[in-house]
Short mmCIF file of C-alpha atoms and ligand atoms in Angstrom, two decimals:
data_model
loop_
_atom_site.label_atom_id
_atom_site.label_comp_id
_atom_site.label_asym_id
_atom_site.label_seq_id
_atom_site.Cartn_x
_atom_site.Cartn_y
_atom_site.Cartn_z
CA UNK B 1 0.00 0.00 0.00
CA UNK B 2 1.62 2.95 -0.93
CA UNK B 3 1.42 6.28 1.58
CA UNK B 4 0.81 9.36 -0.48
CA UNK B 5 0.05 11.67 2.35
CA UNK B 6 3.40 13.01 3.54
CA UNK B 7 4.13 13.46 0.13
CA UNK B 8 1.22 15.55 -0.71
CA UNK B 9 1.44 17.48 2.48
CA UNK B 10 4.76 17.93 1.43
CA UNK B 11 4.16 19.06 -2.03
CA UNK B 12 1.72 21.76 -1.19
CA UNK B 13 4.05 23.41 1.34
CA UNK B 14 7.15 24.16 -1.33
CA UNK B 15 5.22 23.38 -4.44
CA UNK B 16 6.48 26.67 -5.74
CA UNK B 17 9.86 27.61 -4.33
CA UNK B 18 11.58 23.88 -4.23
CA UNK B 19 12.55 22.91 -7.18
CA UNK B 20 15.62 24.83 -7.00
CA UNK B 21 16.06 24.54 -3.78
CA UNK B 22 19.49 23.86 -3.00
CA UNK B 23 21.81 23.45 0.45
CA UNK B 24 23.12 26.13 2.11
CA UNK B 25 26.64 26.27 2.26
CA UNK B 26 28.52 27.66 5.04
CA UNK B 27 31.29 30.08 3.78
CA UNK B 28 34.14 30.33 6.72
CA UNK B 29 35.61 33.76 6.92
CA UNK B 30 38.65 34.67 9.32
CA UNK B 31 38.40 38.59 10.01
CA UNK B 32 41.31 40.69 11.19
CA UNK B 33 41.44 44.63 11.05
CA UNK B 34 44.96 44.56 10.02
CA UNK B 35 44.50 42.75 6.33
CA UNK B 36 44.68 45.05 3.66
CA UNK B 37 42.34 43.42 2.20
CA UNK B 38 38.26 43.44 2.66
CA UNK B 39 35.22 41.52 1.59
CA UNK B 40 32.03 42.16 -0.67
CA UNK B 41 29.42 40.65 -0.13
CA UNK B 42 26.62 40.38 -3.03
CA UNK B 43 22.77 38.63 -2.31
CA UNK B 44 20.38 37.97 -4.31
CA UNK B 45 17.35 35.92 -5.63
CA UNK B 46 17.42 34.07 -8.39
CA UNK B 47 15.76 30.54 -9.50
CA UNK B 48 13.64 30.03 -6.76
CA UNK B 49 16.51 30.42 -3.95
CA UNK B 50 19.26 32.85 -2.95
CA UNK B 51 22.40 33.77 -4.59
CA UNK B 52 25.63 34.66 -2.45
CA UNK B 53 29.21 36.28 -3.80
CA UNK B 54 32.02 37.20 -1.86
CA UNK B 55 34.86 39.04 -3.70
CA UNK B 56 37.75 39.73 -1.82
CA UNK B 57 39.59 42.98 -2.99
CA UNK B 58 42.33 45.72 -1.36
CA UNK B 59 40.66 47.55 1.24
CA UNK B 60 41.18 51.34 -0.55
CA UNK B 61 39.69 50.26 -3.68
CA UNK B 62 36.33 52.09 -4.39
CA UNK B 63 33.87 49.36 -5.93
CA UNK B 64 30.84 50.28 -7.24
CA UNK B 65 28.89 47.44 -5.48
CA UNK B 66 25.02 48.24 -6.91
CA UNK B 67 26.44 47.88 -10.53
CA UNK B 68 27.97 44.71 -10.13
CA UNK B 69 24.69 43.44 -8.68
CA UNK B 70 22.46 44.93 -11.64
CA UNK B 71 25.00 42.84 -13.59
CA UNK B 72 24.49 39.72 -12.19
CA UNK B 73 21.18 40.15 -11.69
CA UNK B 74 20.66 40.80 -15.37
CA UNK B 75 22.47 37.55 -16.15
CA UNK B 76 20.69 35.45 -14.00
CA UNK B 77 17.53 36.99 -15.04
CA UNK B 78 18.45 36.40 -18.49
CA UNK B 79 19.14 32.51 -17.50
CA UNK B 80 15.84 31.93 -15.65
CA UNK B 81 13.93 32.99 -18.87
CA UNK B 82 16.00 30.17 -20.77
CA UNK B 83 16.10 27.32 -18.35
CA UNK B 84 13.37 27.52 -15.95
CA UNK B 85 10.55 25.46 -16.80
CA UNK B 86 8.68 27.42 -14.16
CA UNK B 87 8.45 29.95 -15.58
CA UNK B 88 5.47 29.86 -18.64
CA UNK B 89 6.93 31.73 -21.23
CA UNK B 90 10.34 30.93 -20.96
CA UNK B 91 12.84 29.12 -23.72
CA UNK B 92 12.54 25.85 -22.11
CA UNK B 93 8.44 26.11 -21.80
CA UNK B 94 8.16 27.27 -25.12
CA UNK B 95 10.53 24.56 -26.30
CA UNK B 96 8.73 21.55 -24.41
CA UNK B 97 5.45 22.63 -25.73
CA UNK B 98 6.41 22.69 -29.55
CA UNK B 99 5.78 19.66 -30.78
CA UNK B 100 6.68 19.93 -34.23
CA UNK B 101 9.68 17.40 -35.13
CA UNK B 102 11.46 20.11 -37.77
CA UNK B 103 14.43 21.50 -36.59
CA UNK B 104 13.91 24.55 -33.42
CA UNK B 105 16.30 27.34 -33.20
CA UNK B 106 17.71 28.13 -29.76
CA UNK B 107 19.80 30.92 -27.90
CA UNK B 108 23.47 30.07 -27.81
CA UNK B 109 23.41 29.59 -24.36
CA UNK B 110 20.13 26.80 -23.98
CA UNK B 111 22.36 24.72 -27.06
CA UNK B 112 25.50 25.11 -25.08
CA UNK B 113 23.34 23.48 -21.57
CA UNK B 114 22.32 20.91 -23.73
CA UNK B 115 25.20 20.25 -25.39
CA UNK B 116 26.93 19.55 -22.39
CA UNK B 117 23.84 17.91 -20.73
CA UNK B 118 23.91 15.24 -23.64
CA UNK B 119 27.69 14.67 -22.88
CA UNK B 120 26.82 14.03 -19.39
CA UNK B 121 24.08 11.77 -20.28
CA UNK B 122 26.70 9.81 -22.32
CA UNK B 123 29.33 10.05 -19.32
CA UNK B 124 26.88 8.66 -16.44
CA UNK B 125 25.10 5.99 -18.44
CA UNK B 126 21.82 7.60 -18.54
CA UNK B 127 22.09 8.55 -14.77
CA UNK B 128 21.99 11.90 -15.75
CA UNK B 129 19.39 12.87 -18.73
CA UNK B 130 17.44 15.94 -19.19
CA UNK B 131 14.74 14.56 -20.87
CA UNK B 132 13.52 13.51 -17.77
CA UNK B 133 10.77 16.24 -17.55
CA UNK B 134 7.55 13.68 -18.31
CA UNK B 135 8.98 11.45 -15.47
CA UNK B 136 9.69 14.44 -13.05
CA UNK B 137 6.06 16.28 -13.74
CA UNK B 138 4.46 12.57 -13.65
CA UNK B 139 6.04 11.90 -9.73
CA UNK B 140 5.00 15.46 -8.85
CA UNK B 141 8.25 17.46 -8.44
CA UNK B 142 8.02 19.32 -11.67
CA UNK B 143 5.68 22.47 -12.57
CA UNK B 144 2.44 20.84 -13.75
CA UNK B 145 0.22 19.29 -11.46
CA UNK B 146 0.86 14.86 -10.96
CA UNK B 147 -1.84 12.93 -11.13
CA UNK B 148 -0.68 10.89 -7.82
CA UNK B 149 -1.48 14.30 -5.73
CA UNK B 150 -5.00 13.44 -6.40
CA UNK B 151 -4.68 10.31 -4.92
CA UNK B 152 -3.74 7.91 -7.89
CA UNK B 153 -1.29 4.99 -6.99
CA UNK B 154 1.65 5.54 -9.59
CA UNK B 155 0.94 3.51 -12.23
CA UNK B 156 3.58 1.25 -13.63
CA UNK B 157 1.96 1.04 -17.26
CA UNK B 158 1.98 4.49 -17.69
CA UNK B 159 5.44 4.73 -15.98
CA UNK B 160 6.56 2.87 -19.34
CA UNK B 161 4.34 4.95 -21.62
CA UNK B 162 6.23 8.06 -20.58
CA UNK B 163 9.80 6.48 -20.49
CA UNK B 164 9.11 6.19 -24.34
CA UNK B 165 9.76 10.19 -24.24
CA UNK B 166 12.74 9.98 -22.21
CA UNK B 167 15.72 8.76 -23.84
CA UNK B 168 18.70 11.44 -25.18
CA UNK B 169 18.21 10.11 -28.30
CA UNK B 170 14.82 11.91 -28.83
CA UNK B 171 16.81 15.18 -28.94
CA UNK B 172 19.33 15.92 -31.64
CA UNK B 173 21.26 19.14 -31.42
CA UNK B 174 22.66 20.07 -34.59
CA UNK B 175 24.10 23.96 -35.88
CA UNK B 176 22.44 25.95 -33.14
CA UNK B 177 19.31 23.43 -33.36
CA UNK B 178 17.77 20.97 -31.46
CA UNK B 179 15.77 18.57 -33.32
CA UNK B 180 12.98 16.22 -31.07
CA UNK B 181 12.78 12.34 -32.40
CA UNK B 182 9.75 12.50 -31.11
CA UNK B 183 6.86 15.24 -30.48
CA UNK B 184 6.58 14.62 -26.73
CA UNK B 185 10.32 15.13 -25.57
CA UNK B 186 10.61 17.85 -22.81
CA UNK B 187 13.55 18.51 -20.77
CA UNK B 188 14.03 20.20 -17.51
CA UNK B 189 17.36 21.39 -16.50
CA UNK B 190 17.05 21.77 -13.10
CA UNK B 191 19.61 19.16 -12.85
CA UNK B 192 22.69 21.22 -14.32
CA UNK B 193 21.00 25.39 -14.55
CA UNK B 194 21.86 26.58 -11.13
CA UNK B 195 25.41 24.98 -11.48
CA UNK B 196 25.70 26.37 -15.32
CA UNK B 197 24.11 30.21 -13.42
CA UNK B 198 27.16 29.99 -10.92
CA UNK B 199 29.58 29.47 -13.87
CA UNK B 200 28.16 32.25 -15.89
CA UNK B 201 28.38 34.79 -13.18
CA UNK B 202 32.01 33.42 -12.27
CA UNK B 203 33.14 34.27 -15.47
CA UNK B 204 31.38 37.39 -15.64
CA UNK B 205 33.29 38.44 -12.32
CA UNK B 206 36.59 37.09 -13.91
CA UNK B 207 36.02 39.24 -16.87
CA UNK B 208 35.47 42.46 -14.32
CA UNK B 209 39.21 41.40 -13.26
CA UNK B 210 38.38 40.05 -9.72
CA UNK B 211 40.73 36.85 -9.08
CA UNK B 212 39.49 35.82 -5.61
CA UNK B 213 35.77 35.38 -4.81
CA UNK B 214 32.89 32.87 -4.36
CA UNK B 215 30.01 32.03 -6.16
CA UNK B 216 27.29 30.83 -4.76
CA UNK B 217 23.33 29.56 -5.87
CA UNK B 218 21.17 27.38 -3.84
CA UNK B 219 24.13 25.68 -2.50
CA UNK B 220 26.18 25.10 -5.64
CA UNK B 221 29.09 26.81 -5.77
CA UNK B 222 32.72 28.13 -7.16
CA UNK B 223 35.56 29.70 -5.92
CA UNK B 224 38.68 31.40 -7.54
CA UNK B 225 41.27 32.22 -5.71
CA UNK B 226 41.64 32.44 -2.07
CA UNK B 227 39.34 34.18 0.78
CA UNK B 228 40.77 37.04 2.85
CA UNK B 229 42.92 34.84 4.48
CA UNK B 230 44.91 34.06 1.79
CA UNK B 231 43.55 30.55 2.09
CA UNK B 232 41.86 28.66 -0.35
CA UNK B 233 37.93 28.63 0.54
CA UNK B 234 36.09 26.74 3.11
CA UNK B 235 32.75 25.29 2.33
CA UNK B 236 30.74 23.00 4.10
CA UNK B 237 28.81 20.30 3.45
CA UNK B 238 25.48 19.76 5.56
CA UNK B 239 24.49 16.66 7.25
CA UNK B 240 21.89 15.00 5.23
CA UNK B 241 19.03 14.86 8.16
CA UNK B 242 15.59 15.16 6.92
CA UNK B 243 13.41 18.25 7.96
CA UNK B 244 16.70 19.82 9.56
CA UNK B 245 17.40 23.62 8.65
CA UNK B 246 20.65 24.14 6.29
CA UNK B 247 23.86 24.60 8.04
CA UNK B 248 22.57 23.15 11.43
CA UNK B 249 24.35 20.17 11.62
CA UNK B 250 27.71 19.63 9.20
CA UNK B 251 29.43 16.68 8.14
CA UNK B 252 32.67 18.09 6.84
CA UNK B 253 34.47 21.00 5.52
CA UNK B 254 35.73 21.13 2.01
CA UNK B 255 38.74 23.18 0.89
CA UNK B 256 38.34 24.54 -2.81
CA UNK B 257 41.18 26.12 -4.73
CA UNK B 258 39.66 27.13 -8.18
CA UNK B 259 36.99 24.67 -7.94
CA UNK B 260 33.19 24.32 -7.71
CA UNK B 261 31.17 21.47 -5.66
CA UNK B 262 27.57 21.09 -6.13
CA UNK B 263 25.35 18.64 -3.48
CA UNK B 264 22.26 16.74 -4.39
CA UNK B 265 20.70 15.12 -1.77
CA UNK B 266 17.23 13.32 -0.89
CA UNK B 267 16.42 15.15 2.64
CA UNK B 268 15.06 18.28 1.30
CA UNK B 269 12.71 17.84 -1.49
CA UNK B 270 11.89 13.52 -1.22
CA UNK B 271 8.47 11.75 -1.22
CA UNK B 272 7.57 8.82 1.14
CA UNK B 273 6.03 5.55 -0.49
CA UNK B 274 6.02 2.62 2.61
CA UNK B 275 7.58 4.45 5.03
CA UNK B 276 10.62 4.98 2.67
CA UNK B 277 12.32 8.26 1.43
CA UNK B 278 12.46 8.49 -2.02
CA UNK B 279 14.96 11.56 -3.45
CA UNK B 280 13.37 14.01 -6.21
CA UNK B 281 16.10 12.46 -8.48
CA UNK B 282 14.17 10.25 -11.05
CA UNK B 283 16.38 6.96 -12.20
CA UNK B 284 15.52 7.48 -16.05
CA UNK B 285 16.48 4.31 -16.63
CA UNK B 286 13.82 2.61 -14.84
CA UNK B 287 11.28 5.60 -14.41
CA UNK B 288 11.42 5.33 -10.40
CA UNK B 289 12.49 7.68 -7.97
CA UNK B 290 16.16 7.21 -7.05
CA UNK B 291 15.80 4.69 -3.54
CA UNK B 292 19.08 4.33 -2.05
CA UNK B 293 20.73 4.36 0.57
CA UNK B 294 22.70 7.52 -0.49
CA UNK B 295 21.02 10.93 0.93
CA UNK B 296 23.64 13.35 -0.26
CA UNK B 297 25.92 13.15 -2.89
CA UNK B 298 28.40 15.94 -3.15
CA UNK B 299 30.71 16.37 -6.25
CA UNK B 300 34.08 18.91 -6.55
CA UNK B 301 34.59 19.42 -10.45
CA UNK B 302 36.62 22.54 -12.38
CA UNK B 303 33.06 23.68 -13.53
CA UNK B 304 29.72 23.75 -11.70
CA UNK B 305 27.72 22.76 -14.28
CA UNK B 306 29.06 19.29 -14.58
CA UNK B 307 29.57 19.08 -10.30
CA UNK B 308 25.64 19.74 -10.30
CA UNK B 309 24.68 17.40 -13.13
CA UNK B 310 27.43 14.56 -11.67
CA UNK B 311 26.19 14.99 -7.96
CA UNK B 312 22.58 14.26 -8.90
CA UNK B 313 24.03 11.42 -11.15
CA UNK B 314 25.72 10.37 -8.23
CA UNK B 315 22.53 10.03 -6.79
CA UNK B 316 20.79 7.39 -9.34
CA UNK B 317 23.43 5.49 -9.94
CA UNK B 318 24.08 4.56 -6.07
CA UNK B 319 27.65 3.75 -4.25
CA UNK B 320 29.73 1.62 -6.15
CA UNK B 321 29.05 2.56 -9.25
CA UNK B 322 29.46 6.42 -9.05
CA UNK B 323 32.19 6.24 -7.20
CA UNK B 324 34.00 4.31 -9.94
CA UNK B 325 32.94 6.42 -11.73
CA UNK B 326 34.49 9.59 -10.60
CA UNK B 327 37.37 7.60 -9.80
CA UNK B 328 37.85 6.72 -13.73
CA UNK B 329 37.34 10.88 -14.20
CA UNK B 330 40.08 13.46 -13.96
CA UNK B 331 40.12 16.54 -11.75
CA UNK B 332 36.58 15.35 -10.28
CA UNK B 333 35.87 14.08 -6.67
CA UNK B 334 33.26 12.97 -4.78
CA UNK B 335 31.90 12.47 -1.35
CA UNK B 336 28.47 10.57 -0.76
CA UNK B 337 27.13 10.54 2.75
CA UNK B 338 25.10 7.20 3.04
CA UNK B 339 21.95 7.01 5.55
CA UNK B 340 23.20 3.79 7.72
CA UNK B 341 20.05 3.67 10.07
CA UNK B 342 17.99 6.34 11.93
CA UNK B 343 20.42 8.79 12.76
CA UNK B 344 23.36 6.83 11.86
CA UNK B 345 25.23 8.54 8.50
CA UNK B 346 28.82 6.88 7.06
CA UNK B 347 30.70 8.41 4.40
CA UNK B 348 32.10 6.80 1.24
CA UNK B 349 34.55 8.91 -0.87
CA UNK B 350 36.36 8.89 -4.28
CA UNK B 351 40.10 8.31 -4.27
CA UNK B 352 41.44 11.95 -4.38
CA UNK B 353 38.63 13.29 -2.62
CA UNK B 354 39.93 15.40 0.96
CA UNK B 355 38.02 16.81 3.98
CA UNK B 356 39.48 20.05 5.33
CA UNK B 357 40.86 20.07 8.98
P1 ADP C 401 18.75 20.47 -6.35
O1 ADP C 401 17.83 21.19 -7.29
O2 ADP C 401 18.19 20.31 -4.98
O3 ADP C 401 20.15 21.00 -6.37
P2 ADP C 401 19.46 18.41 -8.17
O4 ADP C 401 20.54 19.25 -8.71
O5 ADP C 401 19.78 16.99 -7.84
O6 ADP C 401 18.82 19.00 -6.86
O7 ADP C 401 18.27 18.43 -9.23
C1 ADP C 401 17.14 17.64 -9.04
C2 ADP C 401 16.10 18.00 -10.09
O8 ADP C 401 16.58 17.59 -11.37
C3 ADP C 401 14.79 17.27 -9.90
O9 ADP C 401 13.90 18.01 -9.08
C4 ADP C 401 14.29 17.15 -11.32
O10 ADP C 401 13.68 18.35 -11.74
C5 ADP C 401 15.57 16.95 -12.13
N1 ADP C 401 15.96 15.53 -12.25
C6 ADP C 401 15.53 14.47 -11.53
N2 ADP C 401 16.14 13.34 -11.91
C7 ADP C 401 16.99 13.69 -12.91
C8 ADP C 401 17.90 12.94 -13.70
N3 ADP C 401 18.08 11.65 -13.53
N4 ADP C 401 18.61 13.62 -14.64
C9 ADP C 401 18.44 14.94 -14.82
N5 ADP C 401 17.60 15.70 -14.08
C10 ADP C 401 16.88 15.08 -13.13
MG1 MG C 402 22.23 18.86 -9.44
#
């Protein structure tokens, strides 16, 4: 008998806001009056969560603080209106309800997510797939309203009507195009956007000429440089416990030197079928929600895009084989935190993978 009600009481609290919910991240600072150096801090709103920078620059230099946040803001603004899928007229809306099969033109930047999506897909063995979206909306944790939240039991023949849609070989990307297979492919990115927003707004710090400063969305983030310690920054990773608030309870602290990490986990946005948490990532292999005994995955690549997209990867494809996985990839490391028992959390990590002291 499967228990819907947690679920749906569950879904009506942070229908809106949680699908980009992300982790907080705890950002360790050391002050001292005597560095010559100081720290910005920029906050924002962006994709259904918060945004954080810190830029660390010489303490006389004037720095017009308001522009650089109407920049960023602008960018991520710019972002949302291509990848959310929340939002109705948006790139990614108006892309998953054409359902002509002729070729669709798309902004440089939507191609260049999907390029790299596709890549990913290839990397992870289908762990990782955008196309995803009928299986997401279907299990309730996309836009449009499941049919389970009226009190349908999931239904395994239409599970395997709508894995027909999901496969990356309905979606052909070709000259600036992306071509559907077949009518009813949708994506969602909310797998890889927020990690792809962070790397867009590094790079548009890098190109103001700022070498050391933080990143931050919804818990995915990416440093350059080193904080106003002259270290490399601290980060830390949260404690997977269900219903606890961000940054309560940490598991570890993660030094990043020109790096990003990105955390997926199934404690803040799961449903319970049996008693049993089931994480908001969707296995599209089998068209089930990812049930394993990994809550939190937590991945430190060179970009945030692909530490975002990996650590939710991470995610369906279990212990053993993600970690072999990242073990077989360069300059990538992981660190899953596995649920052992009530209470009871044990930590399984990737060869060159290091917790800070
Ligand atoms: P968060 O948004 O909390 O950082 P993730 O980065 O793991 O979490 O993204 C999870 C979201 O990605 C889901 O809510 C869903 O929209 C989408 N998704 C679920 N499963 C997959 C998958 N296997 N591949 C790609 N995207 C997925
Ligand atoms: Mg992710």
């Amino acid at each position: 008998m499967i228990n819907l009600d947690n679920r749906i009481t569950l879904k009506e609290k942070i229908r809106e806001a949680r699908h980009w919910l992300g982790f907080l991240i705890f950002i360790f600072f050391v002050g001292s009056c005597v560095k010559p150096t100081k720290v910005i801090s920029i906050d924002g709103k962006t994709m259904g969560t918060t945004y954080n920078i810190r830029i660390v620059v010489v303490k006389k230099m004037e720095i017009d603080e308001s522009k650089i946040k109407i920049d960023v803001d602008s960018l991520l603004i710019r972002i949302n209106k291509q990848m959310s899928h929340y939002i109705p007229q948006s790139e990614i809306s108006l892309f998953n309800d054409n359902t002509s099969i002729q070729p669709i033109k798309v902004s440089t930047e939507f191609y260049s997510v999907v390029l790299q999506s596709k890549k990913l897909t290839q990397l992870t063995s289908g762990a990782f797939d955008i196309t995803v979206a009928p299986l997401v909306d279907y299990w309730g944790f996309g836009p449009s309203a499941s049919p389970l939240e009226s009190g349908q039991l999931p239904d395994t023949l239409k599970i395997l009507e709508l894995m027909e849609f999901v496969s990356s070989e309905n979606l052909v990307a070709r000259d600036g195009q992306l071509i559907k297979s077949n009518p009813n492919t949708r994506l969602d990115l909310s797998a890889i956007a927020k990690g792809y927003g962070v790397d867009e707004v590094f790079m548009q710090l890098g190109a103001m000429g700022f070498t050391d400063y933080m990143v931050e969305i919804g818990g995915e983030v990416r440093c350059s440089g080193n904080n106003d310690s002259g270290q490399p920054w601290r980060i830390g990773i949260d404690l997977p416990e269900l219903n606890t608030p961000p940054g309560k309870n940490l598991q570890g602290i993660v030094q990043l030197k020109d790096r990003a990490l990105a955390t997926s986990g199934d404690y803040r946005n799961f449903l319970i079928i049996n008693g049993e948490i089931h994480s908001h990532a969707i296995d599209p292999r089998t068209g089930f929600p990812v049930k394993t005994r990994v809550a939190s995955a937590s991945v430190v690549a060179p970009t945030c895009a692909e530490a975002d997209a990996l650590a939710t990867a991470l995610m369906v494809l279990g212990v053993e084989p993600g970690i072999d996985l990242i073990n077989r990839l360069d300059e990538i490391d992981a660190a899953l935190i596995i649920r052992d028992g009530d209470g009871i959390y044990r930590t399984v990590i990737s060869n060159e993978f290091k917790w800070a002291e």
